[in-house]
Amino acid sequence: MKIAKRVLEALNNNEPVVALESTIISHGMPYPQNVKVALEVEKIIEDEGAVPATIGIIDGEPIIGMSHEEIEEFGKREGILKVSRRDLGYVIASKSWGATTVAATMILASKAGIKIFVTGGIGGVHRGATSTFDISADLDELSKTDMCVVCAGPKAILDLDLTMEYLETKGVLVLGYNCSSLPCFYSRSSNIPLEYHAEDPKFIARIIKAQKDLSLSNGILVTNPIPEQYSLDKDKMNIVIEAAIDKMNKLGIKGKEETPFLLKEIVAITKGESLNANIALVKNNAHLGAKIALELTKL
Ligand code: PSU
Ligand code: MN
């Protein structure tokens, strides 16, 4: 894989590095907002004093730290594959372009020596999974790859109770950052209480260090609620989500197409309100991720 010079230098000098995924660019948001947001998120991380490393696969080569031109291309290119753990070998061997999901980004970032990764919302157990078995590979990845993933909670389109149960079974710590219930992406809080909390990035860094000292190879999920002024009403969003899921089922959309379809449909129903929320929460996570990365270099 190719590690950008500035990322490699930072890693070699124990300087803070924050990984970013590319599925959110190619499949999670429309062009041109996707590119604008991706670059703004990098800028936030830089301004916090850390080095951003957006990860994606170009012509079969994993790139750790894409250039601005490469990010632009990811934002508008058609036919980029959505790559999770199972897809990695295929995409590399076929020299394809691949956008990495939370799972695949965790794998590549971890191999590069990065400890912190910022995204919007992770994948999880889908509603109806008791019959469809649709459980995002993101969850299993958190159980076996050492990475601190900063998000605004699992995506609201999911079954949050089942997602929490699954994470518990898999041994993944779910930490609330200055919140007492699980944030659910578009909304600040859900009715699911969280057992573990953190009030400052330094404490989160100490948790990461403690797991490392024990050679635990699993990840940590930091859930950071969307800023108040962008938070959408949970009950109203649930009606929107149900309508989007209904349409998806009628169209027969399944598997890896589900999440991108639902995000797009929800943007359409809310006339862009959900996109504004998504943008705000990712940026908010970028601030926190960079702060944790900075604290980690001091331990
Ligand atoms: N967060 C966002 N937008 C996204 C995603 C996360 O704000 O598009 C992507 C991530 O890459 C995540 C994926 O891994 O959605 C989950 O897809 P699935 O449910 O198919 O595993
Ligand atoms: Mn799935």
PDB file of C-alpha atoms and ligand atoms in Angstrom:
ATOM      1  CA  MET A   1       0.000   0.000   0.000  1.00  0.00           C
ATOM      2  CA  LYS A   2       1.030   3.586  -0.542  1.00  0.00           C
ATOM      3  CA  ILE A   3       1.361   5.826   2.494  1.00  0.00           C
ATOM      4  CA  ALA A   4       1.486   9.555   1.726  1.00  0.00           C
ATOM      5  CA  LYS A   5       4.745  11.224   2.707  1.00  0.00           C
ATOM      6  CA  ARG A   6       3.197  13.548   5.272  1.00  0.00           C
ATOM      7  CA  VAL A   7       1.364  10.645   6.904  1.00  0.00           C
ATOM      8  CA  LEU A   8       4.466   8.452   7.018  1.00  0.00           C
ATOM      9  CA  GLU A   9       6.553  11.230   8.524  1.00  0.00           C
ATOM     10  CA  ALA A  10       3.945  11.872  11.198  1.00  0.00           C
ATOM     11  CA  LEU A  11       3.727   8.168  12.059  1.00  0.00           C
ATOM     12  CA  ASN A  12       7.499   7.867  12.291  1.00  0.00           C
ATOM     13  CA  ASN A  13       7.732  10.929  14.554  1.00  0.00           C
ATOM     14  CA  ASN A  14       4.909   9.905  16.925  1.00  0.00           C
ATOM     15  CA  GLU A  15       2.786  12.770  15.643  1.00  0.00           C
ATOM     16  CA  PRO A  16      -1.024  12.449  15.684  1.00  0.00           C
ATOM     17  CA  VAL A  17      -2.663  10.928  12.611  1.00  0.00           C
ATOM     18  CA  VAL A  18      -6.397  10.500  11.988  1.00  0.00           C
ATOM     19  CA  ALA A  19      -7.752   8.072   9.393  1.00  0.00           C
ATOM     20  CA  LEU A  20     -10.829   8.926   7.301  1.00  0.00           C
ATOM     21  CA  GLU A  21     -12.917   6.630   5.108  1.00  0.00           C
ATOM     22  CA  SER A  22     -13.916   7.042   1.480  1.00  0.00           C
ATOM     23  CA  THR A  23     -17.304   5.278   1.282  1.00  0.00           C
ATOM     24  CA  ILE A  24     -18.847   8.308   2.914  1.00  0.00           C
ATOM     25  CA  ILE A  25     -17.471  10.314  -0.041  1.00  0.00           C
ATOM     26  CA  SER A  26     -18.462   8.014  -2.897  1.00  0.00           C
ATOM     27  CA  HIS A  27     -21.607   6.371  -1.528  1.00  0.00           C
ATOM     28  CA  GLY A  28     -22.676   8.449   1.465  1.00  0.00           C
ATOM     29  CA  MET A  29     -23.122  11.965   0.110  1.00  0.00           C
ATOM     30  CA  PRO A  30     -23.914  13.577  -3.243  1.00  0.00           C
ATOM     31  CA  TYR A  31     -21.363  15.435  -5.386  1.00  0.00           C
ATOM     32  CA  PRO A  32     -20.135  18.159  -4.923  1.00  0.00           C
ATOM     33  CA  GLN A  33     -20.945  18.359  -1.194  1.00  0.00           C
ATOM     34  CA  ASN A  34     -19.091  15.078  -0.621  1.00  0.00           C
ATOM     35  CA  VAL A  35     -15.785  16.524  -1.840  1.00  0.00           C
ATOM     36  CA  LYS A  36     -16.280  19.812  -0.042  1.00  0.00           C
ATOM     37  CA  VAL A  37     -16.992  18.025   3.229  1.00  0.00           C
ATOM     38  CA  ALA A  38     -14.087  15.584   2.823  1.00  0.00           C
ATOM     39  CA  LEU A  39     -11.661  18.470   2.352  1.00  0.00           C
ATOM     40  CA  GLU A  40     -13.176  20.513   5.181  1.00  0.00           C
ATOM     41  CA  VAL A  41     -12.903  17.540   7.519  1.00  0.00           C
ATOM     42  CA  GLU A  42      -9.209  17.188   6.625  1.00  0.00           C
ATOM     43  CA  LYS A  43      -8.757  20.901   7.330  1.00  0.00           C
ATOM     44  CA  ILE A  44     -10.417  20.600  10.755  1.00  0.00           C
ATOM     45  CA  ILE A  45      -8.024  17.795  11.662  1.00  0.00           C
ATOM     46  CA  GLU A  46      -5.035  19.843  10.487  1.00  0.00           C
ATOM     47  CA  ASP A  47      -6.194  22.882  12.438  1.00  0.00           C
ATOM     48  CA  GLU A  48      -6.405  20.711  15.545  1.00  0.00           C
ATOM     49  CA  GLY A  49      -2.753  19.805  14.991  1.00  0.00           C
ATOM     50  CA  ALA A  50      -3.084  16.315  13.534  1.00  0.00           C
ATOM     51  CA  VAL A  51      -2.458  14.807  10.101  1.00  0.00           C
ATOM     52  CA  PRO A  52      -5.508  13.498   8.186  1.00  0.00           C
ATOM     53  CA  ALA A  53      -5.223  10.304   6.150  1.00  0.00           C
ATOM     54  CA  THR A  54      -8.165   9.671   3.870  1.00  0.00           C
ATOM     55  CA  ILE A  55      -8.065   6.035   2.782  1.00  0.00           C
ATOM     56  CA  GLY A  56      -9.229   4.525  -0.498  1.00  0.00           C
ATOM     57  CA  ILE A  57      -8.106   2.110  -3.209  1.00  0.00           C
ATOM     58  CA  ILE A  58      -6.947   3.413  -6.589  1.00  0.00           C
ATOM     59  CA  ASP A  59      -6.256   0.975  -9.425  1.00  0.00           C
ATOM     60  CA  GLY A  60      -5.943  -1.782  -6.866  1.00  0.00           C
ATOM     61  CA  GLU A  61      -3.523   0.079  -4.636  1.00  0.00           C
ATOM     62  CA  PRO A  62      -4.607   1.035  -1.102  1.00  0.00           C
ATOM     63  CA  ILE A  63      -3.791   4.711  -0.513  1.00  0.00           C
ATOM     64  CA  ILE A  64      -3.249   5.931   3.045  1.00  0.00           C
ATOM     65  CA  GLY A  65      -3.578   9.694   2.727  1.00  0.00           C
ATOM     66  CA  MET A  66      -5.227  10.578  -0.576  1.00  0.00           C
ATOM     67  CA  SER A  67      -4.354  13.857  -2.273  1.00  0.00           C
ATOM     68  CA  HIS A  68      -6.966  16.562  -2.803  1.00  0.00           C
ATOM     69  CA  GLU A  69      -7.137  15.590  -6.485  1.00  0.00           C
ATOM     70  CA  GLU A  70      -7.729  11.950  -5.550  1.00  0.00           C
ATOM     71  CA  ILE A  71     -10.494  12.948  -3.125  1.00  0.00           C
ATOM     72  CA  GLU A  72     -12.094  15.040  -5.880  1.00  0.00           C
ATOM     73  CA  GLU A  73     -11.980  12.029  -8.205  1.00  0.00           C
ATOM     74  CA  PHE A  74     -13.547   9.788  -5.535  1.00  0.00           C
ATOM     75  CA  GLY A  75     -16.337  12.294  -5.225  1.00  0.00           C
ATOM     76  CA  LYS A  76     -17.393  12.238  -8.863  1.00  0.00           C
ATOM     77  CA  ARG A  77     -16.196   8.984 -10.401  1.00  0.00           C
ATOM     78  CA  GLU A  78     -18.948   6.489 -11.280  1.00  0.00           C
ATOM     79  CA  GLY A  79     -18.711   2.785 -10.462  1.00  0.00           C
ATOM     80  CA  ILE A  80     -16.326   2.877  -7.519  1.00  0.00           C
ATOM     81  CA  LEU A  81     -16.836  -0.341  -5.543  1.00  0.00           C
ATOM     82  CA  LYS A  82     -17.915  -0.235  -1.921  1.00  0.00           C
ATOM     83  CA  VAL A  83     -15.219  -2.211  -0.166  1.00  0.00           C
ATOM     84  CA  SER A  84     -15.571  -4.017   3.127  1.00  0.00           C
ATOM     85  CA  ARG A  85     -13.241  -6.726   4.533  1.00  0.00           C
ATOM     86  CA  ARG A  86     -14.426  -9.446   2.122  1.00  0.00           C
ATOM     87  CA  ASP A  87     -13.917  -7.246  -0.962  1.00  0.00           C
ATOM     88  CA  LEU A  88     -10.320  -6.136  -0.315  1.00  0.00           C
ATOM     89  CA  GLY A  89      -8.464  -8.957  -2.076  1.00  0.00           C
ATOM     90  CA  TYR A  90     -10.745  -8.848  -5.103  1.00  0.00           C
ATOM     91  CA  VAL A  91     -10.483  -5.101  -5.582  1.00  0.00           C
ATOM     92  CA  ILE A  92      -6.699  -5.156  -5.272  1.00  0.00           C
ATOM     93  CA  ALA A  93      -6.234  -8.130  -7.635  1.00  0.00           C
ATOM     94  CA  SER A  94      -8.590  -6.681 -10.238  1.00  0.00           C
ATOM     95  CA  LYS A  95      -6.850  -3.294 -10.012  1.00  0.00           C
ATOM     96  CA  SER A  96     -10.159  -1.567  -9.375  1.00  0.00           C
ATOM     97  CA  TRP A  97     -11.114   1.607  -7.582  1.00  0.00           C
ATOM     98  CA  GLY A  98     -12.549   0.917  -4.152  1.00  0.00           C
ATOM     99  CA  ALA A  99     -14.146   3.114  -1.521  1.00  0.00           C
ATOM    100  CA  THR A 100     -13.389   1.744   1.914  1.00  0.00           C
ATOM    101  CA  THR A 101     -16.164   1.311   4.479  1.00  0.00           C
ATOM    102  CA  VAL A 102     -15.580   1.565   8.209  1.00  0.00           C
ATOM    103  CA  ALA A 103     -14.481  -2.093   8.274  1.00  0.00           C
ATOM    104  CA  ALA A 104     -11.997  -1.864   5.387  1.00  0.00           C
ATOM    105  CA  THR A 105     -10.680   1.515   6.524  1.00  0.00           C
ATOM    106  CA  MET A 106     -10.025   0.063   9.988  1.00  0.00           C
ATOM    107  CA  ILE A 107      -7.999  -2.780   8.467  1.00  0.00           C
ATOM    108  CA  LEU A 108      -5.862  -0.559   6.224  1.00  0.00           C
ATOM    109  CA  ALA A 109      -5.397   2.183   8.828  1.00  0.00           C
ATOM    110  CA  SER A 110      -4.371  -0.355  11.427  1.00  0.00           C
ATOM    111  CA  LYS A 111      -1.817  -1.916   9.065  1.00  0.00           C
ATOM    112  CA  ALA A 112      -0.382   1.546   8.483  1.00  0.00           C
ATOM    113  CA  GLY A 113      -0.010   2.079  12.243  1.00  0.00           C
ATOM    114  CA  ILE A 114      -2.840   4.592  12.696  1.00  0.00           C
ATOM    115  CA  LYS A 115      -4.788   4.401  15.967  1.00  0.00           C
ATOM    116  CA  ILE A 116      -7.715   6.821  15.486  1.00  0.00           C
ATOM    117  CA  PHE A 117     -10.353   6.858  12.774  1.00  0.00           C
ATOM    118  CA  VAL A 118     -13.153   9.375  12.283  1.00  0.00           C
ATOM    119  CA  THR A 119     -16.391   8.686  10.428  1.00  0.00           C
ATOM    120  CA  GLY A 120     -20.063   9.727  10.496  1.00  0.00           C
ATOM    121  CA  GLY A 121     -21.992   6.687  11.647  1.00  0.00           C
ATOM    122  CA  ILE A 122     -20.997   3.049  11.665  1.00  0.00           C
ATOM    123  CA  GLY A 123     -22.956   0.226  10.095  1.00  0.00           C
ATOM    124  CA  GLY A 124     -24.767  -2.175  12.421  1.00  0.00           C
ATOM    125  CA  VAL A 125     -27.599  -4.639  12.765  1.00  0.00           C
ATOM    126  CA  HIS A 126     -30.316  -3.727  10.277  1.00  0.00           C
ATOM    127  CA  ARG A 127     -33.987  -3.607  11.204  1.00  0.00           C
ATOM    128  CA  GLY A 128     -35.436  -6.998  10.368  1.00  0.00           C
ATOM    129  CA  ALA A 129     -32.061  -8.697  10.721  1.00  0.00           C
ATOM    130  CA  THR A 130     -33.649 -11.529  12.681  1.00  0.00           C
ATOM    131  CA  SER A 131     -34.882 -12.816   9.315  1.00  0.00           C
ATOM    132  CA  THR A 132     -32.487 -11.154   6.811  1.00  0.00           C
ATOM    133  CA  PHE A 133     -29.224 -11.695   8.744  1.00  0.00           C
ATOM    134  CA  ASP A 134     -28.122  -8.236   7.556  1.00  0.00           C
ATOM    135  CA  ILE A 135     -25.436  -7.238  10.016  1.00  0.00           C
ATOM    136  CA  SER A 136     -22.744  -4.821   8.902  1.00  0.00           C
ATOM    137  CA  ALA A 137     -19.215  -6.183   8.773  1.00  0.00           C
ATOM    138  CA  ASP A 138     -18.259  -2.982  10.629  1.00  0.00           C
ATOM    139  CA  LEU A 139     -19.330  -4.624  13.881  1.00  0.00           C
ATOM    140  CA  ASP A 140     -17.192  -7.732  13.530  1.00  0.00           C
ATOM    141  CA  GLU A 141     -14.274  -5.586  12.487  1.00  0.00           C
ATOM    142  CA  LEU A 142     -14.548  -3.626  15.711  1.00  0.00           C
ATOM    143  CA  SER A 143     -14.202  -6.918  17.549  1.00  0.00           C
ATOM    144  CA  LYS A 144     -10.939  -7.855  15.908  1.00  0.00           C
ATOM    145  CA  THR A 145      -9.063  -4.773  14.734  1.00  0.00           C
ATOM    146  CA  ASP A 146      -7.344  -2.414  17.106  1.00  0.00           C
ATOM    147  CA  MET A 147      -8.729   1.021  16.257  1.00  0.00           C
ATOM    148  CA  CYS A 148     -10.520   3.803  18.085  1.00  0.00           C
ATOM    149  CA  VAL A 149     -13.474   4.681  15.854  1.00  0.00           C
ATOM    150  CA  VAL A 150     -15.103   8.061  16.493  1.00  0.00           C
ATOM    151  CA  CYS A 151     -18.676   8.314  15.211  1.00  0.00           C
ATOM    152  CA  ALA A 152     -22.048   9.897  16.009  1.00  0.00           C
ATOM    153  CA  GLY A 153     -23.471   6.489  16.899  1.00  0.00           C
ATOM    154  CA  PRO A 154     -24.694   3.708  14.649  1.00  0.00           C
ATOM    155  CA  LYS A 155     -26.712   5.032  11.710  1.00  0.00           C
ATOM    156  CA  ALA A 156     -30.321   5.745  12.666  1.00  0.00           C
ATOM    157  CA  ILE A 157     -31.614   3.429   9.923  1.00  0.00           C
ATOM    158  CA  LEU A 158     -30.497   0.449  12.029  1.00  0.00           C
ATOM    159  CA  ASP A 159     -31.927  -1.530  14.911  1.00  0.00           C
ATOM    160  CA  LEU A 160     -29.997   0.200  17.684  1.00  0.00           C
ATOM    161  CA  ASP A 161     -30.908  -2.227  20.465  1.00  0.00           C
ATOM    162  CA  LEU A 162     -29.704  -5.218  18.464  1.00  0.00           C
ATOM    163  CA  THR A 163     -26.588  -3.304  17.407  1.00  0.00           C
ATOM    164  CA  MET A 164     -25.717  -2.670  21.062  1.00  0.00           C
ATOM    165  CA  GLU A 165     -26.311  -6.316  21.980  1.00  0.00           C
ATOM    166  CA  TYR A 166     -24.089  -7.449  19.142  1.00  0.00           C
ATOM    167  CA  LEU A 167     -21.297  -5.079  20.148  1.00  0.00           C
ATOM    168  CA  GLU A 168     -21.486  -6.318  23.712  1.00  0.00           C
ATOM    169  CA  THR A 169     -21.231  -9.934  22.607  1.00  0.00           C
ATOM    170  CA  LYS A 170     -18.260  -9.046  20.433  1.00  0.00           C
ATOM    171  CA  GLY A 171     -16.439  -7.329  23.297  1.00  0.00           C
ATOM    172  CA  VAL A 172     -16.530  -3.794  21.941  1.00  0.00           C
ATOM    173  CA  LEU A 173     -16.525  -0.900  24.389  1.00  0.00           C
ATOM    174  CA  VAL A 174     -19.114   1.723  23.433  1.00  0.00           C
ATOM    175  CA  LEU A 175     -18.200   5.001  25.039  1.00  0.00           C
ATOM    176  CA  GLY A 176     -20.462   8.042  25.194  1.00  0.00           C
ATOM    177  CA  TYR A 177     -18.635  11.337  24.844  1.00  0.00           C
ATOM    178  CA  ASN A 178     -20.381  13.733  27.213  1.00  0.00           C
ATOM    179  CA  CYS A 179     -23.697  11.935  26.810  1.00  0.00           C
ATOM    180  CA  SER A 180     -25.636   9.425  28.852  1.00  0.00           C
ATOM    181  CA  SER A 181     -27.598   7.679  26.098  1.00  0.00           C
ATOM    182  CA  LEU A 182     -26.492   6.309  22.762  1.00  0.00           C
ATOM    183  CA  PRO A 183     -26.383   9.085  20.139  1.00  0.00           C
ATOM    184  CA  CYS A 184     -28.183   7.963  16.987  1.00  0.00           C
ATOM    185  CA  PHE A 185     -26.563   9.778  14.105  1.00  0.00           C
ATOM    186  CA  TYR A 186     -29.137  12.452  13.086  1.00  0.00           C
ATOM    187  CA  SER A 187     -30.303  12.881  16.688  1.00  0.00           C
ATOM    188  CA  ARG A 188     -28.350  13.580  19.859  1.00  0.00           C
ATOM    189  CA  SER A 189     -29.892  10.872  21.952  1.00  0.00           C
ATOM    190  CA  SER A 190     -31.801   7.621  21.840  1.00  0.00           C
ATOM    191  CA  ASN A 191     -33.612   5.819  24.621  1.00  0.00           C
ATOM    192  CA  ILE A 192     -30.695   3.422  25.030  1.00  0.00           C
ATOM    193  CA  PRO A 193     -28.644   4.259  28.111  1.00  0.00           C
ATOM    194  CA  LEU A 194     -24.876   3.965  27.871  1.00  0.00           C
ATOM    195  CA  GLU A 195     -22.918   2.328  30.627  1.00  0.00           C
ATOM    196  CA  TYR A 196     -19.617   4.030  29.881  1.00  0.00           C
ATOM    197  CA  HIS A 197     -18.810   7.696  29.431  1.00  0.00           C
ATOM    198  CA  ALA A 198     -15.870   9.974  28.815  1.00  0.00           C
ATOM    199  CA  GLU A 199     -15.690  13.684  29.436  1.00  0.00           C
ATOM    200  CA  ASP A 200     -12.353  14.469  27.881  1.00  0.00           C
ATOM    201  CA  PRO A 201     -10.112  13.185  25.084  1.00  0.00           C
ATOM    202  CA  LYS A 202      -7.308  12.466  27.530  1.00  0.00           C
ATOM    203  CA  PHE A 203      -9.354   9.785  29.284  1.00  0.00           C
ATOM    204  CA  ILE A 204     -10.208   8.184  25.947  1.00  0.00           C
ATOM    205  CA  ALA A 205      -6.500   8.098  25.084  1.00  0.00           C
ATOM    206  CA  ARG A 206      -5.845   6.349  28.395  1.00  0.00           C
ATOM    207  CA  ILE A 207      -8.436   3.700  27.586  1.00  0.00           C
ATOM    208  CA  ILE A 208      -6.756   3.075  24.235  1.00  0.00           C
ATOM    209  CA  LYS A 209      -3.409   2.798  26.005  1.00  0.00           C
ATOM    210  CA  ALA A 210      -4.823   0.386  28.594  1.00  0.00           C
ATOM    211  CA  GLN A 211      -6.211  -1.887  25.866  1.00  0.00           C
ATOM    212  CA  LYS A 212      -2.879  -1.760  24.069  1.00  0.00           C
ATOM    213  CA  ASP A 213      -0.946  -2.617  27.231  1.00  0.00           C
ATOM    214  CA  LEU A 214      -3.112  -5.717  27.542  1.00  0.00           C
ATOM    215  CA  SER A 215      -2.486  -6.530  23.863  1.00  0.00           C
ATOM    216  CA  LEU A 216      -6.229  -6.576  23.252  1.00  0.00           C
ATOM    217  CA  SER A 217      -6.707  -6.610  19.524  1.00  0.00           C
ATOM    218  CA  ASN A 218     -10.241  -5.231  19.418  1.00  0.00           C
ATOM    219  CA  GLY A 219     -11.440  -1.730  18.711  1.00  0.00           C
ATOM    220  CA  ILE A 220     -13.232   0.933  20.736  1.00  0.00           C
ATOM    221  CA  LEU A 221     -16.287   2.852  19.626  1.00  0.00           C
ATOM    222  CA  VAL A 222     -16.507   6.472  20.737  1.00  0.00           C
ATOM    223  CA  THR A 223     -19.973   7.913  20.188  1.00  0.00           C
ATOM    224  CA  ASN A 224     -20.122  11.688  19.941  1.00  0.00           C
ATOM    225  CA  PRO A 225     -23.583  13.291  19.728  1.00  0.00           C
ATOM    226  CA  ILE A 226     -24.380  15.585  16.809  1.00  0.00           C
ATOM    227  CA  PRO A 227     -24.223  19.289  17.853  1.00  0.00           C
ATOM    228  CA  GLU A 228     -27.514  20.489  19.335  1.00  0.00           C
ATOM    229  CA  GLN A 229     -28.337  23.018  16.607  1.00  0.00           C
ATOM    230  CA  TYR A 230     -28.208  20.317  13.892  1.00  0.00           C
ATOM    231  CA  SER A 231     -29.874  17.526  15.828  1.00  0.00           C
ATOM    232  CA  LEU A 232     -33.103  16.317  14.181  1.00  0.00           C
ATOM    233  CA  ASP A 233     -36.183  15.128  16.038  1.00  0.00           C
ATOM    234  CA  LYS A 234     -35.834  11.400  16.642  1.00  0.00           C
ATOM    235  CA  ASP A 235     -39.528  10.534  16.245  1.00  0.00           C
ATOM    236  CA  LYS A 236     -39.920  12.558  13.066  1.00  0.00           C
ATOM    237  CA  MET A 237     -36.781  10.939  11.653  1.00  0.00           C
ATOM    238  CA  ASN A 238     -38.124   7.521  12.479  1.00  0.00           C
ATOM    239  CA  ILE A 239     -41.165   8.159  10.294  1.00  0.00           C
ATOM    240  CA  VAL A 240     -38.858   9.269   7.482  1.00  0.00           C
ATOM    241  CA  ILE A 241     -36.657   6.203   7.944  1.00  0.00           C
ATOM    242  CA  GLU A 242     -39.639   3.831   7.915  1.00  0.00           C
ATOM    243  CA  ALA A 243     -40.846   5.387   4.660  1.00  0.00           C
ATOM    244  CA  ALA A 244     -37.380   5.021   3.120  1.00  0.00           C
ATOM    245  CA  ILE A 245     -37.122   1.372   4.236  1.00  0.00           C
ATOM    246  CA  ASP A 246     -40.595   0.706   2.779  1.00  0.00           C
ATOM    247  CA  LYS A 247     -39.534   2.091  -0.588  1.00  0.00           C
ATOM    248  CA  MET A 248     -36.298   0.098  -0.467  1.00  0.00           C
ATOM    249  CA  ASN A 249     -38.200  -3.137   0.147  1.00  0.00           C
ATOM    250  CA  LYS A 250     -40.652  -2.381  -2.666  1.00  0.00           C
ATOM    251  CA  LEU A 251     -37.738  -1.808  -5.040  1.00  0.00           C
ATOM    252  CA  GLY A 252     -36.084  -5.026  -3.851  1.00  0.00           C
ATOM    253  CA  ILE A 253     -32.839  -3.307  -2.850  1.00  0.00           C
ATOM    254  CA  LYS A 254     -30.677  -5.584  -0.709  1.00  0.00           C
ATOM    255  CA  GLY A 255     -27.241  -6.115   0.804  1.00  0.00           C
ATOM    256  CA  LYS A 256     -24.537  -3.508   0.425  1.00  0.00           C
ATOM    257  CA  GLU A 257     -26.828  -1.247  -1.624  1.00  0.00           C
ATOM    258  CA  GLU A 258     -29.161  -0.743   1.340  1.00  0.00           C
ATOM    259  CA  THR A 259     -27.237   1.845   3.338  1.00  0.00           C
ATOM    260  CA  PRO A 260     -26.353   4.112   0.362  1.00  0.00           C
ATOM    261  CA  PHE A 261     -29.959   3.913  -0.881  1.00  0.00           C
ATOM    262  CA  LEU A 262     -31.451   4.781   2.500  1.00  0.00           C
ATOM    263  CA  LEU A 263     -29.090   7.717   3.103  1.00  0.00           C
ATOM    264  CA  LYS A 264     -29.946   9.133  -0.322  1.00  0.00           C
ATOM    265  CA  GLU A 265     -33.677   8.592   0.098  1.00  0.00           C
ATOM    266  CA  ILE A 266     -33.658  10.254   3.522  1.00  0.00           C
ATOM    267  CA  VAL A 267     -31.889  13.298   2.060  1.00  0.00           C
ATOM    268  CA  ALA A 268     -34.653  13.485  -0.578  1.00  0.00           C
ATOM    269  CA  ILE A 269     -37.516  13.156   1.916  1.00  0.00           C
ATOM    270  CA  THR A 270     -36.045  15.710   4.344  1.00  0.00           C
ATOM    271  CA  LYS A 271     -35.157  18.059   1.462  1.00  0.00           C
ATOM    272  CA  GLY A 272     -31.506  18.117   2.429  1.00  0.00           C
ATOM    273  CA  GLU A 273     -31.971  18.531   6.166  1.00  0.00           C
ATOM    274  CA  SER A 274     -30.468  15.115   6.889  1.00  0.00           C
ATOM    275  CA  LEU A 275     -27.480  15.922   4.685  1.00  0.00           C
ATOM    276  CA  ASN A 276     -26.801  19.075   6.713  1.00  0.00           C
ATOM    277  CA  ALA A 277     -27.002  16.976   9.871  1.00  0.00           C
ATOM    278  CA  ASN A 278     -24.665  14.356   8.413  1.00  0.00           C
ATOM    279  CA  ILE A 279     -22.134  17.023   7.464  1.00  0.00           C
ATOM    280  CA  ALA A 280     -22.299  18.671  10.889  1.00  0.00           C
ATOM    281  CA  LEU A 281     -21.804  15.434  12.773  1.00  0.00           C
ATOM    282  CA  VAL A 282     -18.803  14.330  10.714  1.00  0.00           C
ATOM    283  CA  LYS A 283     -17.093  17.667  11.292  1.00  0.00           C
ATOM    284  CA  ASN A 284     -17.853  17.477  14.993  1.00  0.00           C
ATOM    285  CA  ASN A 285     -16.288  14.009  15.077  1.00  0.00           C
ATOM    286  CA  ALA A 286     -13.192  15.298  13.287  1.00  0.00           C
ATOM    287  CA  HIS A 287     -12.507  17.773  16.106  1.00  0.00           C
ATOM    288  CA  LEU A 288     -12.809  15.053  18.719  1.00  0.00           C
ATOM    289  CA  GLY A 289     -10.794  12.454  16.801  1.00  0.00           C
ATOM    290  CA  ALA A 290      -7.885  14.848  16.331  1.00  0.00           C
ATOM    291  CA  LYS A 291      -7.927  15.746  20.033  1.00  0.00           C
ATOM    292  CA  ILE A 292      -7.821  12.062  21.034  1.00  0.00           C
ATOM    293  CA  ALA A 293      -4.969  11.417  18.581  1.00  0.00           C
ATOM    294  CA  LEU A 294      -3.050  14.330  20.088  1.00  0.00           C
ATOM    295  CA  GLU A 295      -3.527  13.049  23.639  1.00  0.00           C
ATOM    296  CA  LEU A 296      -2.469   9.570  22.600  1.00  0.00           C
ATOM    297  CA  THR A 297       0.914  10.819  21.396  1.00  0.00           C
ATOM    298  CA  LYS A 298       1.577  12.157  24.910  1.00  0.00           C
ATOM    299  CA  LEU A 299       1.154   8.776  26.634  1.00  0.00           C
TER     300      LEU A 299
HETATM  301  N1  PSU B   1     -21.153   7.139   7.806  1.00  0.00           N
HETATM  302  C1  PSU B   1     -21.764   8.120   7.083  1.00  0.00           C
HETATM  303  N2  PSU B   1     -22.065   7.816   5.778  1.00  0.00           N
HETATM  304  C2  PSU B   1     -21.747   6.592   5.196  1.00  0.00           C
HETATM  305  C3  PSU B   1     -21.103   5.594   5.978  1.00  0.00           C
HETATM  306  C4  PSU B   1     -20.837   5.935   7.281  1.00  0.00           C
HETATM  307  O1  PSU B   1     -22.031   9.230   7.583  1.00  0.00           O
HETATM  308  O2  PSU B   1     -22.012   6.395   4.020  1.00  0.00           O
HETATM  309  C5  PSU B   1     -20.738   4.236   5.375  1.00  0.00           C
HETATM  310  C6  PSU B   1     -19.542   3.640   6.121  1.00  0.00           C
HETATM  311  O3  PSU B   1     -18.532   3.394   5.178  1.00  0.00           O
HETATM  312  C7  PSU B   1     -20.048   2.358   6.738  1.00  0.00           C
HETATM  313  C8  PSU B   1     -21.060   1.943   5.727  1.00  0.00           C
HETATM  314  O4  PSU B   1     -19.022   1.412   6.933  1.00  0.00           O
HETATM  315  O5  PSU B   1     -21.725   3.198   5.449  1.00  0.00           O
HETATM  316  C9  PSU B   1     -21.979   0.852   6.267  1.00  0.00           C
HETATM  317  O6  PSU B   1     -22.452   0.083   5.211  1.00  0.00           O
HETATM  318  P1  PSU B   1     -23.163  -1.345   5.491  1.00  0.00           P
HETATM  319  O7  PSU B   1     -24.350  -1.019   6.329  1.00  0.00           O
HETATM  320  O8  PSU B   1     -23.517  -1.876   4.118  1.00  0.00           O
HETATM  321  O9  PSU B   1     -22.149  -2.207   6.182  1.00  0.00           O
HETATM  322 MN    MN B   2     -25.269  -5.243   5.122  1.00  0.00          MN
END
